[in-house]
Amino acid sequence: LKLHSFLTSKGYRVFLSSVSLKDKVAEEYEPYIYNALKTAQVMVVYGQKADYINSTWVKNEWSRFALMIKEGKKQPNSLVIVYENFDVNDLPTALKRRQCLDASQKTFYSDLLWHIEKVIELSKEKEKIKIEKIKIQPQSFTPIASVVDKDTIEVKNFRLSNLNEGYAVISSLAL
């Protein structure tokens, strides 16, 4: 609860099952958990024992979030593991490779805030970058535009009749 209070005091919307689901019936938990996982920019997994982090429900949640990262739906470093009172080497292998912060360290809160802010900053930058691809069809000068992933851009040399040789125009839009 201390971590929850700290993050909410900094203006973050925080989902903590014991707080967020306290007025819900157990059978109704899943839609709320799914929505929290889907909308969260950062997931902080906190445990005072490695067994807690590897418990069925908690493992289900961080595994689903890790899958979203793998699918490119979340920022690569958006899953943060916070451990306290145990050796980080007791964590499952899948989590040891993630950002792990020791809650007993003096700089823990500032380190966690820095990490969260960095992930959110990268998310905002990614959202701002939209690329427009313009396709010129033969015998038509009506541009057809579509949004494409920035990693798939190709600039090609082309020649059209009655026009000089040129390059495809690609513009970056900030939303």
PDB file of C-alpha atoms in Angstrom:
ATOM      1  CA  LEU A   1       0.000   0.000   0.000  1.00  0.00           C
ATOM      2  CA  LYS A   2       2.930   2.349   0.595  1.00  0.00           C
ATOM      3  CA  LEU A   3       4.024   2.054  -3.053  1.00  0.00           C
ATOM      4  CA  HIS A   4       0.413   2.552  -4.202  1.00  0.00           C
ATOM      5  CA  SER A   5       0.103   5.692  -2.074  1.00  0.00           C
ATOM      6  CA  PHE A   6       3.428   7.024  -3.339  1.00  0.00           C
ATOM      7  CA  LEU A   7       2.536   6.563  -7.016  1.00  0.00           C
ATOM      8  CA  THR A   8      -0.968   8.017  -6.656  1.00  0.00           C
ATOM      9  CA  SER A   9       0.511  11.019  -4.820  1.00  0.00           C
ATOM     10  CA  LYS A  10       2.668  11.589  -7.914  1.00  0.00           C
ATOM     11  CA  GLY A  11      -0.461  11.710 -10.088  1.00  0.00           C
ATOM     12  CA  TYR A  12      -0.412   8.187 -11.531  1.00  0.00           C
ATOM     13  CA  ARG A  13      -3.544   6.087 -11.894  1.00  0.00           C
ATOM     14  CA  VAL A  14      -2.601   2.893 -10.103  1.00  0.00           C
ATOM     15  CA  PHE A  15      -4.376  -0.448 -10.230  1.00  0.00           C
ATOM     16  CA  LEU A  16      -3.842  -2.460  -7.064  1.00  0.00           C
ATOM     17  CA  SER A  17      -6.279  -5.345  -6.750  1.00  0.00           C
ATOM     18  CA  SER A  18      -6.826  -4.997  -2.992  1.00  0.00           C
ATOM     19  CA  VAL A  19      -7.798  -1.349  -3.505  1.00  0.00           C
ATOM     20  CA  SER A  20      -9.208  -1.293  -7.043  1.00  0.00           C
ATOM     21  CA  LEU A  21     -11.350  -4.422  -6.671  1.00  0.00           C
ATOM     22  CA  LYS A  22     -12.429  -4.123  -3.037  1.00  0.00           C
ATOM     23  CA  ASP A  23     -16.093  -3.490  -3.912  1.00  0.00           C
ATOM     24  CA  LYS A  24     -16.229  -6.185  -6.643  1.00  0.00           C
ATOM     25  CA  VAL A  25     -17.268  -9.824  -6.438  1.00  0.00           C
ATOM     26  CA  ALA A  26     -14.449 -12.285  -7.246  1.00  0.00           C
ATOM     27  CA  GLU A  27     -16.184 -13.499 -10.412  1.00  0.00           C
ATOM     28  CA  GLU A  28     -16.101  -9.928 -11.751  1.00  0.00           C
ATOM     29  CA  TYR A  29     -12.341  -9.417 -11.343  1.00  0.00           C
ATOM     30  CA  GLU A  30     -11.174 -10.535 -14.784  1.00  0.00           C
ATOM     31  CA  PRO A  31     -12.601  -7.661 -16.890  1.00  0.00           C
ATOM     32  CA  TYR A  32     -11.062  -5.113 -14.528  1.00  0.00           C
ATOM     33  CA  ILE A  33      -7.710  -6.873 -14.507  1.00  0.00           C
ATOM     34  CA  TYR A  34      -7.740  -7.200 -18.297  1.00  0.00           C
ATOM     35  CA  ASN A  35      -8.581  -3.505 -18.701  1.00  0.00           C
ATOM     36  CA  ALA A  36      -5.781  -2.534 -16.310  1.00  0.00           C
ATOM     37  CA  LEU A  37      -3.271  -4.666 -18.219  1.00  0.00           C
ATOM     38  CA  LYS A  38      -4.416  -3.347 -21.575  1.00  0.00           C
ATOM     39  CA  THR A  39      -4.401   0.349 -20.634  1.00  0.00           C
ATOM     40  CA  ALA A  40      -1.331   0.429 -18.366  1.00  0.00           C
ATOM     41  CA  GLN A  41       1.797   2.009 -19.775  1.00  0.00           C
ATOM     42  CA  VAL A  42       3.923   0.470 -17.035  1.00  0.00           C
ATOM     43  CA  MET A  43       3.408  -2.606 -14.889  1.00  0.00           C
ATOM     44  CA  VAL A  44       5.165  -2.741 -11.534  1.00  0.00           C
ATOM     45  CA  VAL A  45       5.235  -6.229 -10.017  1.00  0.00           C
ATOM     46  CA  TYR A  46       5.954  -5.968  -6.298  1.00  0.00           C
ATOM     47  CA  GLY A  47       6.742  -8.848  -3.971  1.00  0.00           C
ATOM     48  CA  GLN A  48       8.284  -9.483  -0.587  1.00  0.00           C
ATOM     49  CA  LYS A  49       8.838 -13.151  -1.473  1.00  0.00           C
ATOM     50  CA  ALA A  50       9.697 -14.703  -4.825  1.00  0.00           C
ATOM     51  CA  ASP A  51       6.820 -17.136  -4.261  1.00  0.00           C
ATOM     52  CA  TYR A  52       4.355 -14.221  -4.243  1.00  0.00           C
ATOM     53  CA  ILE A  53       5.553 -13.021  -7.640  1.00  0.00           C
ATOM     54  CA  ASN A  54       5.360 -16.557  -9.005  1.00  0.00           C
ATOM     55  CA  SER A  55       1.904 -17.281  -7.555  1.00  0.00           C
ATOM     56  CA  THR A  56      -0.709 -18.329 -10.109  1.00  0.00           C
ATOM     57  CA  TRP A  57      -2.677 -15.057 -10.313  1.00  0.00           C
ATOM     58  CA  VAL A  58       0.310 -12.725 -10.221  1.00  0.00           C
ATOM     59  CA  LYS A  59       2.239 -14.828 -12.744  1.00  0.00           C
ATOM     60  CA  ASN A  60      -0.801 -14.819 -15.022  1.00  0.00           C
ATOM     61  CA  GLU A  61      -0.889 -11.014 -14.949  1.00  0.00           C
ATOM     62  CA  TRP A  62       2.815 -10.343 -15.536  1.00  0.00           C
ATOM     63  CA  SER A  63       2.973 -13.075 -18.181  1.00  0.00           C
ATOM     64  CA  ARG A  64       0.123 -11.455 -20.101  1.00  0.00           C
ATOM     65  CA  PHE A  65       1.813  -8.055 -19.870  1.00  0.00           C
ATOM     66  CA  ALA A  66       5.135  -9.569 -21.013  1.00  0.00           C
ATOM     67  CA  LEU A  67       3.328 -11.061 -24.009  1.00  0.00           C
ATOM     68  CA  MET A  68       1.967  -7.609 -24.891  1.00  0.00           C
ATOM     69  CA  ILE A  69       5.555  -6.315 -24.811  1.00  0.00           C
ATOM     70  CA  LYS A  70       6.676  -9.156 -27.076  1.00  0.00           C
ATOM     71  CA  GLU A  71       3.830  -8.369 -29.507  1.00  0.00           C
ATOM     72  CA  GLY A  72       4.918  -4.703 -29.631  1.00  0.00           C
ATOM     73  CA  LYS A  73       1.811  -3.424 -27.840  1.00  0.00           C
ATOM     74  CA  LYS A  74       3.844  -2.131 -24.879  1.00  0.00           C
ATOM     75  CA  GLN A  75       7.228  -0.463 -24.522  1.00  0.00           C
ATOM     76  CA  PRO A  76      10.108  -2.959 -24.099  1.00  0.00           C
ATOM     77  CA  ASN A  77      11.057  -1.795 -20.574  1.00  0.00           C
ATOM     78  CA  SER A  78       7.528  -1.277 -19.278  1.00  0.00           C
ATOM     79  CA  LEU A  79       7.514  -4.320 -16.965  1.00  0.00           C
ATOM     80  CA  VAL A  80       9.347  -3.460 -13.739  1.00  0.00           C
ATOM     81  CA  ILE A  81       9.984  -5.936 -10.951  1.00  0.00           C
ATOM     82  CA  VAL A  82      10.213  -4.599  -7.406  1.00  0.00           C
ATOM     83  CA  TYR A  83      11.506  -7.020  -4.806  1.00  0.00           C
ATOM     84  CA  GLU A  84      12.051  -6.632  -1.102  1.00  0.00           C
ATOM     85  CA  ASN A  85      13.582  -8.898   1.530  1.00  0.00           C
ATOM     86  CA  PHE A  86      14.741 -11.648  -0.837  1.00  0.00           C
ATOM     87  CA  ASP A  87      17.472 -12.366  -3.366  1.00  0.00           C
ATOM     88  CA  VAL A  88      16.663 -11.259  -6.931  1.00  0.00           C
ATOM     89  CA  ASN A  89      18.130 -14.571  -8.127  1.00  0.00           C
ATOM     90  CA  ASP A  90      15.090 -16.312  -6.616  1.00  0.00           C
ATOM     91  CA  LEU A  91      12.896 -14.720  -9.297  1.00  0.00           C
ATOM     92  CA  PRO A  92      11.759 -16.730 -12.305  1.00  0.00           C
ATOM     93  CA  THR A  93      14.219 -16.523 -15.209  1.00  0.00           C
ATOM     94  CA  ALA A  94      11.694 -14.593 -17.330  1.00  0.00           C
ATOM     95  CA  LEU A  95      11.713 -11.776 -14.758  1.00  0.00           C
ATOM     96  CA  LYS A  96      15.433 -11.648 -13.954  1.00  0.00           C
ATOM     97  CA  ARG A  97      16.014 -10.239 -17.454  1.00  0.00           C
ATOM     98  CA  ARG A  98      13.651  -7.336 -16.721  1.00  0.00           C
ATOM     99  CA  GLN A  99      14.296  -4.120 -14.838  1.00  0.00           C
ATOM    100  CA  CYS A 100      14.507  -5.203 -11.192  1.00  0.00           C
ATOM    101  CA  LEU A 101      14.561  -2.682  -8.362  1.00  0.00           C
ATOM    102  CA  ASP A 102      15.300  -3.420  -4.727  1.00  0.00           C
ATOM    103  CA  ALA A 103      12.676  -1.639  -2.606  1.00  0.00           C
ATOM    104  CA  SER A 104      15.034  -1.576   0.382  1.00  0.00           C
ATOM    105  CA  GLN A 105      17.503   0.751  -1.393  1.00  0.00           C
ATOM    106  CA  LYS A 106      17.544   4.435  -0.375  1.00  0.00           C
ATOM    107  CA  THR A 107      17.146   5.546  -3.990  1.00  0.00           C
ATOM    108  CA  PHE A 108      14.308   3.111  -4.759  1.00  0.00           C
ATOM    109  CA  TYR A 109      11.474   5.645  -5.115  1.00  0.00           C
ATOM    110  CA  SER A 110      13.486   8.064  -7.237  1.00  0.00           C
ATOM    111  CA  ASP A 111      14.825   5.196  -9.380  1.00  0.00           C
ATOM    112  CA  LEU A 112      11.309   3.856  -9.920  1.00  0.00           C
ATOM    113  CA  LEU A 113       9.927   7.296 -10.805  1.00  0.00           C
ATOM    114  CA  TRP A 114      12.773   7.895 -13.256  1.00  0.00           C
ATOM    115  CA  HIS A 115      12.109   4.534 -14.927  1.00  0.00           C
ATOM    116  CA  ILE A 116       8.337   5.057 -15.154  1.00  0.00           C
ATOM    117  CA  GLU A 117       8.765   8.557 -16.573  1.00  0.00           C
ATOM    118  CA  LYS A 118      11.274   7.303 -19.156  1.00  0.00           C
ATOM    119  CA  VAL A 119       8.899   4.557 -20.355  1.00  0.00           C
ATOM    120  CA  ILE A 120       5.982   7.006 -20.576  1.00  0.00           C
ATOM    121  CA  GLU A 121       8.157   9.528 -22.434  1.00  0.00           C
ATOM    122  CA  LEU A 122       9.145   6.864 -24.980  1.00  0.00           C
ATOM    123  CA  SER A 123       5.481   5.856 -25.375  1.00  0.00           C
ATOM    124  CA  LYS A 124       4.491   9.449 -26.110  1.00  0.00           C
ATOM    125  CA  GLU A 125       7.302   9.835 -28.653  1.00  0.00           C
ATOM    126  CA  LYS A 126       6.226   6.642 -30.422  1.00  0.00           C
ATOM    127  CA  GLU A 127       2.602   7.852 -30.568  1.00  0.00           C
ATOM    128  CA  LYS A 128       3.671  11.170 -32.122  1.00  0.00           C
ATOM    129  CA  ILE A 129       5.514   9.529 -34.996  1.00  0.00           C
ATOM    130  CA  LYS A 130       3.138   8.764 -37.818  1.00  0.00           C
ATOM    131  CA  ILE A 131       4.415   8.320 -41.321  1.00  0.00           C
ATOM    132  CA  GLU A 132       2.412   8.937 -44.433  1.00  0.00           C
ATOM    133  CA  LYS A 133       3.052   6.805 -47.518  1.00  0.00           C
ATOM    134  CA  ILE A 134       1.898   8.303 -50.797  1.00  0.00           C
ATOM    135  CA  LYS A 135       1.389   5.948 -53.695  1.00  0.00           C
ATOM    136  CA  ILE A 136       1.095   7.275 -57.231  1.00  0.00           C
ATOM    137  CA  GLN A 137      -0.793   4.896 -59.462  1.00  0.00           C
ATOM    138  CA  PRO A 138      -0.123   4.691 -63.215  1.00  0.00           C
ATOM    139  CA  GLN A 139      -2.132   7.214 -65.282  1.00  0.00           C
ATOM    140  CA  SER A 140      -3.427   8.804 -62.116  1.00  0.00           C
ATOM    141  CA  PHE A 141      -1.954  11.641 -60.147  1.00  0.00           C
ATOM    142  CA  THR A 142      -4.367  11.274 -57.224  1.00  0.00           C
ATOM    143  CA  PRO A 143      -2.264  10.412 -54.182  1.00  0.00           C
ATOM    144  CA  ILE A 144      -3.444   7.551 -52.002  1.00  0.00           C
ATOM    145  CA  ALA A 145      -2.209   7.934 -48.429  1.00  0.00           C
ATOM    146  CA  SER A 146      -1.940   5.415 -45.652  1.00  0.00           C
ATOM    147  CA  VAL A 147      -0.182   5.232 -42.293  1.00  0.00           C
ATOM    148  CA  VAL A 148       2.725   2.810 -42.191  1.00  0.00           C
ATOM    149  CA  ASP A 149       5.174   1.674 -39.545  1.00  0.00           C
ATOM    150  CA  LYS A 150       8.329   3.803 -39.608  1.00  0.00           C
ATOM    151  CA  ASP A 151      10.480   0.667 -39.779  1.00  0.00           C
ATOM    152  CA  THR A 152       8.974  -0.336 -43.140  1.00  0.00           C
ATOM    153  CA  ILE A 153       9.815   2.841 -45.062  1.00  0.00           C
ATOM    154  CA  GLU A 154      11.587   2.469 -48.357  1.00  0.00           C
ATOM    155  CA  VAL A 155      12.600   5.393 -50.534  1.00  0.00           C
ATOM    156  CA  LYS A 156      12.582   4.353 -54.168  1.00  0.00           C
ATOM    157  CA  ASN A 157      13.800   6.072 -57.272  1.00  0.00           C
ATOM    158  CA  PHE A 158      11.046   6.217 -59.897  1.00  0.00           C
ATOM    159  CA  ARG A 159      10.350   7.600 -63.363  1.00  0.00           C
ATOM    160  CA  LEU A 160       6.971   8.744 -64.654  1.00  0.00           C
ATOM    161  CA  SER A 161       6.249   9.658 -68.253  1.00  0.00           C
ATOM    162  CA  ASN A 162       6.341  13.404 -68.881  1.00  0.00           C
ATOM    163  CA  LEU A 163       7.984  13.943 -65.477  1.00  0.00           C
ATOM    164  CA  ASN A 164      11.579  14.122 -64.404  1.00  0.00           C
ATOM    165  CA  GLU A 165      13.112  11.336 -62.399  1.00  0.00           C
ATOM    166  CA  GLY A 166      12.494  11.823 -58.659  1.00  0.00           C
ATOM    167  CA  TYR A 167      12.062  10.263 -55.247  1.00  0.00           C
ATOM    168  CA  ALA A 168       8.945   9.265 -53.360  1.00  0.00           C
ATOM    169  CA  VAL A 169       7.837  11.916 -50.895  1.00  0.00           C
ATOM    170  CA  ILE A 170       7.600  10.766 -47.323  1.00  0.00           C
ATOM    171  CA  SER A 171       6.476  13.137 -44.627  1.00  0.00           C
ATOM    172  CA  SER A 172       6.482  12.781 -40.867  1.00  0.00           C
ATOM    173  CA  LEU A 173       3.424  13.995 -39.000  1.00  0.00           C
ATOM    174  CA  ALA A 174       3.356  14.954 -35.347  1.00  0.00           C
ATOM    175  CA  LEU A 175      -0.055  14.496 -33.770  1.00  0.00           C
TER     176      LEU A 175
END
